[in-house]
């Protein structure tokens, strides 16, 4: 069978909606269009029933109680609600938050805003494998610490943090623990009780559901987490998030969660095999390529590789029938590469040379082989015209060279 | 990022990729940019000592498509120009020819820097070489 181009291999960015999810959503656009908050007629009751079903399906996927799911517009809002909500609610108790340098911007920028408002934030570094040090976390805790927020799996490198261990530390110290679980939920088993997570941000569109709907898991027992809302209004979602519920979105999110729960084990195994095949082929065909972050603690569908001596954007240009992302951002005078890769200590040149591959439910072996072959030929061609590759092959140590960086 | 057709053409069919012998006295080499900035260009010119005209030009570039296109175009323009004419090439000429967007103007600046660096290297070598020749002449 001929391969259909372009190939989508950017499942960390977003996923297509599963047709079974679309089918579940359709009646709620036209027939069952009620407002879930309308208590006086069947239209409202139907909508409410659908919302509650979705809530249960999502809760079941993460081992939570349905009442612990607060619907939002997406994970960025969930992250904002968790951090700002805790910061305001527990202001009397303390003003210190611990997070990590490789977090998503929705976490980092929310923390930066709170710093302007007088909160103290510790940004833990990561080790070379992309994970935080638990000793560094313990050392960062003070009697003013009210929240630890560490992502479950990183969106750029797919590295999974030691969530259970962080949960245990937080529990032991009596500090709330929030995790941005967007990339992990639906991909590998994630249970809020086993991991001792107090809050978790979820997003439908990263797990074959629709865009524009997400959730925040908020623990109700041991401890009962209280959040100050960031959006005021009709007091929906137990007062934590006002605004008419996105019923169709929630129906789709619920169905997507149900499918992930059913298919997680087989999907993960299949994708791990394909991901390893891609990785093996690239390593067979090319020298001087480096995996960014831990291979052991990594999402099964995720791979991030730096192709030394080749710049990421030119690489993407050469594989323009493959949709992937690059850690290079050659679009401004500053040319800042990915802060996540820099945090691993990879060196800016390797950060500029990186490609993120995200495989998903519809990725095929033929696609993986096509991508591996295409990358091999493009990297080889670009290295033939790379002055860095030439210098390296002459035995020059690039790290000790004097570069003219003025004005660039 | 949408690339202009000319950028895509230079990226897919780069002109004059390669290296000239950098120890040749008639070859000038410019190496500009830095890996951590995401752009490094090596540009070389070979000048005909009799005419002062650039006979050959080669480049190698680590950088985005616009950086590759800017240096490829530069080598095309350099061939057949005198050293002085080459010094007159401006980055804005490259921007216009390749229709580079504002965020890619630095690529053209780097190409202009590479031309100037290559010619400066050539001139330096010529100066050194001439004084070496003089020194070698018998005084009597």
PDB file of C-alpha atoms in Angstrom, chain B residues 1-126:
ATOM      1  CA  UNK B   1       7.464  29.106   7.906  1.00  0.00           C
ATOM      2  CA  UNK B   2       6.739  29.600   4.247  1.00  0.00           C
ATOM      3  CA  UNK B   3       9.867  29.801   2.134  1.00  0.00           C
ATOM      4  CA  UNK B   4      10.146  31.657  -1.165  1.00  0.00           C
ATOM      5  CA  UNK B   5      10.685  29.544  -4.271  1.00  0.00           C
ATOM      6  CA  UNK B   6      14.197  30.912  -4.625  1.00  0.00           C
ATOM      7  CA  UNK B   7      15.122  29.847  -1.095  1.00  0.00           C
ATOM      8  CA  UNK B   8      13.715  26.382  -1.738  1.00  0.00           C
ATOM      9  CA  UNK B   9      15.621  26.153  -5.023  1.00  0.00           C
ATOM     10  CA  UNK B  10      18.945  27.079  -3.378  1.00  0.00           C
ATOM     11  CA  UNK B  11      18.221  24.689  -0.498  1.00  0.00           C
ATOM     12  CA  UNK B  12      17.420  21.794  -2.815  1.00  0.00           C
ATOM     13  CA  UNK B  13      20.077  22.583  -5.421  1.00  0.00           C
ATOM     14  CA  UNK B  14      22.768  24.504  -3.566  1.00  0.00           C
ATOM     15  CA  UNK B  15      25.359  26.063  -5.889  1.00  0.00           C
ATOM     16  CA  UNK B  16      29.061  25.661  -5.224  1.00  0.00           C
ATOM     17  CA  UNK B  17      28.998  23.495  -2.123  1.00  0.00           C
ATOM     18  CA  UNK B  18      32.474  22.403  -1.152  1.00  0.00           C
ATOM     19  CA  UNK B  19      35.883  23.537  -0.037  1.00  0.00           C
ATOM     20  CA  UNK B  20      38.928  25.143  -1.650  1.00  0.00           C
ATOM     21  CA  UNK B  21      42.462  24.509  -0.357  1.00  0.00           C
ATOM     22  CA  UNK B  22      42.626  26.975   2.515  1.00  0.00           C
ATOM     23  CA  UNK B  23      46.432  27.145   2.480  1.00  0.00           C
ATOM     24  CA  UNK B  24      46.484  28.356  -1.140  1.00  0.00           C
ATOM     25  CA  UNK B  25      47.714  31.958  -1.155  1.00  0.00           C
ATOM     26  CA  UNK B  26      45.052  32.908  -3.693  1.00  0.00           C
ATOM     27  CA  UNK B  27      42.235  31.495  -1.581  1.00  0.00           C
ATOM     28  CA  UNK B  28      40.510  33.557   1.071  1.00  0.00           C
ATOM     29  CA  UNK B  29      38.415  31.808   3.742  1.00  0.00           C
ATOM     30  CA  UNK B  30      35.704  33.333   5.925  1.00  0.00           C
ATOM     31  CA  UNK B  31      34.158  31.377   8.800  1.00  0.00           C
ATOM     32  CA  UNK B  32      31.416  33.317  10.573  1.00  0.00           C
ATOM     33  CA  UNK B  33      28.605  32.647  13.029  1.00  0.00           C
ATOM     34  CA  UNK B  34      28.534  30.186  15.916  1.00  0.00           C
ATOM     35  CA  UNK B  35      26.976  26.768  16.476  1.00  0.00           C
ATOM     36  CA  UNK B  36      25.071  27.941  19.553  1.00  0.00           C
ATOM     37  CA  UNK B  37      23.408  30.617  17.424  1.00  0.00           C
ATOM     38  CA  UNK B  38      22.277  27.987  14.946  1.00  0.00           C
ATOM     39  CA  UNK B  39      24.260  29.445  12.023  1.00  0.00           C
ATOM     40  CA  UNK B  40      27.816  28.872  10.831  1.00  0.00           C
ATOM     41  CA  UNK B  41      28.945  29.797   7.325  1.00  0.00           C
ATOM     42  CA  UNK B  42      32.214  28.973   5.667  1.00  0.00           C
ATOM     43  CA  UNK B  43      32.735  30.900   2.447  1.00  0.00           C
ATOM     44  CA  UNK B  44      35.832  30.722   0.261  1.00  0.00           C
ATOM     45  CA  UNK B  45      36.979  32.695  -2.776  1.00  0.00           C
ATOM     46  CA  UNK B  46      39.790  31.888  -5.187  1.00  0.00           C
ATOM     47  CA  UNK B  47      41.204  34.979  -6.863  1.00  0.00           C
ATOM     48  CA  UNK B  48      43.067  34.973 -10.152  1.00  0.00           C
ATOM     49  CA  UNK B  49      46.317  36.769  -9.253  1.00  0.00           C
ATOM     50  CA  UNK B  50      46.742  38.137 -12.784  1.00  0.00           C
ATOM     51  CA  UNK B  51      43.312  39.768 -13.103  1.00  0.00           C
ATOM     52  CA  UNK B  52      42.138  40.221  -9.496  1.00  0.00           C
ATOM     53  CA  UNK B  53      38.906  38.521 -10.482  1.00  0.00           C
ATOM     54  CA  UNK B  54      37.258  35.833  -8.324  1.00  0.00           C
ATOM     55  CA  UNK B  55      37.509  32.625 -10.363  1.00  0.00           C
ATOM     56  CA  UNK B  56      35.840  30.296  -7.955  1.00  0.00           C
ATOM     57  CA  UNK B  57      33.766  30.441  -4.771  1.00  0.00           C
ATOM     58  CA  UNK B  58      32.616  27.649  -2.477  1.00  0.00           C
ATOM     59  CA  UNK B  59      30.564  27.454   0.683  1.00  0.00           C
ATOM     60  CA  UNK B  60      29.490  25.155   3.468  1.00  0.00           C
ATOM     61  CA  UNK B  61      26.740  26.247   5.848  1.00  0.00           C
ATOM     62  CA  UNK B  62      25.253  24.921   9.068  1.00  0.00           C
ATOM     63  CA  UNK B  63      21.985  26.758   9.425  1.00  0.00           C
ATOM     64  CA  UNK B  64      18.392  27.064   8.362  1.00  0.00           C
ATOM     65  CA  UNK B  65      17.231  26.996   4.734  1.00  0.00           C
ATOM     66  CA  UNK B  66      17.523  30.769   4.455  1.00  0.00           C
ATOM     67  CA  UNK B  67      21.114  30.659   5.697  1.00  0.00           C
ATOM     68  CA  UNK B  68      21.973  27.947   3.162  1.00  0.00           C
ATOM     69  CA  UNK B  69      20.272  29.928   0.376  1.00  0.00           C
ATOM     70  CA  UNK B  70      22.005  33.189   1.360  1.00  0.00           C
ATOM     71  CA  UNK B  71      25.463  31.635   1.201  1.00  0.00           C
ATOM     72  CA  UNK B  72      24.683  29.680  -1.959  1.00  0.00           C
ATOM     73  CA  UNK B  73      23.512  32.872  -3.666  1.00  0.00           C
ATOM     74  CA  UNK B  74      26.593  34.724  -2.409  1.00  0.00           C
ATOM     75  CA  UNK B  75      28.925  32.229  -4.091  1.00  0.00           C
ATOM     76  CA  UNK B  76      26.976  32.582  -7.333  1.00  0.00           C
ATOM     77  CA  UNK B  77      27.329  36.351  -7.253  1.00  0.00           C
ATOM     78  CA  UNK B  78      31.008  36.311  -6.266  1.00  0.00           C
ATOM     79  CA  UNK B  79      32.204  34.399  -9.301  1.00  0.00           C
ATOM     80  CA  UNK B  80      33.445  36.776 -11.991  1.00  0.00           C
ATOM     81  CA  UNK B  81      33.544  39.796  -9.680  1.00  0.00           C
ATOM     82  CA  UNK B  82      36.708  41.646  -8.732  1.00  0.00           C
ATOM     83  CA  UNK B  83      37.618  41.767  -5.074  1.00  0.00           C
ATOM     84  CA  UNK B  84      36.421  45.361  -4.847  1.00  0.00           C
ATOM     85  CA  UNK B  85      33.134  44.566  -6.554  1.00  0.00           C
ATOM     86  CA  UNK B  86      32.635  41.667  -4.144  1.00  0.00           C
ATOM     87  CA  UNK B  87      33.076  43.994  -1.187  1.00  0.00           C
ATOM     88  CA  UNK B  88      30.147  46.035  -2.496  1.00  0.00           C
ATOM     89  CA  UNK B  89      27.642  43.163  -2.111  1.00  0.00           C
ATOM     90  CA  UNK B  90      25.151  44.178   0.574  1.00  0.00           C
ATOM     91  CA  UNK B  91      22.967  41.967   2.722  1.00  0.00           C
ATOM     92  CA  UNK B  92      19.916  43.873   1.499  1.00  0.00           C
ATOM     93  CA  UNK B  93      20.667  42.666  -2.053  1.00  0.00           C
ATOM     94  CA  UNK B  94      20.410  39.102  -0.742  1.00  0.00           C
ATOM     95  CA  UNK B  95      17.226  39.876   1.179  1.00  0.00           C
ATOM     96  CA  UNK B  96      15.609  41.261  -1.962  1.00  0.00           C
ATOM     97  CA  UNK B  97      16.757  38.468  -4.263  1.00  0.00           C
ATOM     98  CA  UNK B  98      15.564  35.700  -1.934  1.00  0.00           C
ATOM     99  CA  UNK B  99      12.510  37.569  -0.538  1.00  0.00           C
ATOM    100  CA  UNK B 100      13.670  36.844   3.008  1.00  0.00           C
ATOM    101  CA  UNK B 101      11.156  37.694   5.756  1.00  0.00           C
ATOM    102  CA  UNK B 102      12.252  40.019   8.611  1.00  0.00           C
ATOM    103  CA  UNK B 103      13.015  37.101  10.967  1.00  0.00           C
ATOM    104  CA  UNK B 104      15.540  35.751   8.447  1.00  0.00           C
ATOM    105  CA  UNK B 105      17.434  38.966   7.723  1.00  0.00           C
ATOM    106  CA  UNK B 106      20.228  37.856  10.045  1.00  0.00           C
ATOM    107  CA  UNK B 107      20.994  35.083   7.525  1.00  0.00           C
ATOM    108  CA  UNK B 108      21.778  37.658   4.865  1.00  0.00           C
ATOM    109  CA  UNK B 109      23.854  39.682   7.326  1.00  0.00           C
ATOM    110  CA  UNK B 110      25.867  36.576   8.065  1.00  0.00           C
ATOM    111  CA  UNK B 111      26.424  35.969   4.343  1.00  0.00           C
ATOM    112  CA  UNK B 112      27.711  39.519   3.898  1.00  0.00           C
ATOM    113  CA  UNK B 113      29.997  39.009   6.903  1.00  0.00           C
ATOM    114  CA  UNK B 114      31.255  35.778   5.349  1.00  0.00           C
ATOM    115  CA  UNK B 115      32.103  37.531   2.055  1.00  0.00           C
ATOM    116  CA  UNK B 116      33.969  40.299   3.899  1.00  0.00           C
ATOM    117  CA  UNK B 117      35.801  37.792   6.092  1.00  0.00           C
ATOM    118  CA  UNK B 118      36.873  35.710   3.081  1.00  0.00           C
ATOM    119  CA  UNK B 119      38.179  38.754   1.238  1.00  0.00           C
ATOM    120  CA  UNK B 120      39.930  40.085   4.338  1.00  0.00           C
ATOM    121  CA  UNK B 121      41.640  36.709   4.684  1.00  0.00           C
ATOM    122  CA  UNK B 122      42.679  36.795   1.029  1.00  0.00           C
ATOM    123  CA  UNK B 123      44.076  40.324   1.357  1.00  0.00           C
ATOM    124  CA  UNK B 124      45.923  39.431   4.522  1.00  0.00           C
ATOM    125  CA  UNK B 125      47.526  36.443   2.813  1.00  0.00           C
ATOM    126  CA  UNK B 126      48.507  38.565  -0.186  1.00  0.00           C
TER     127      UNK B 126
END
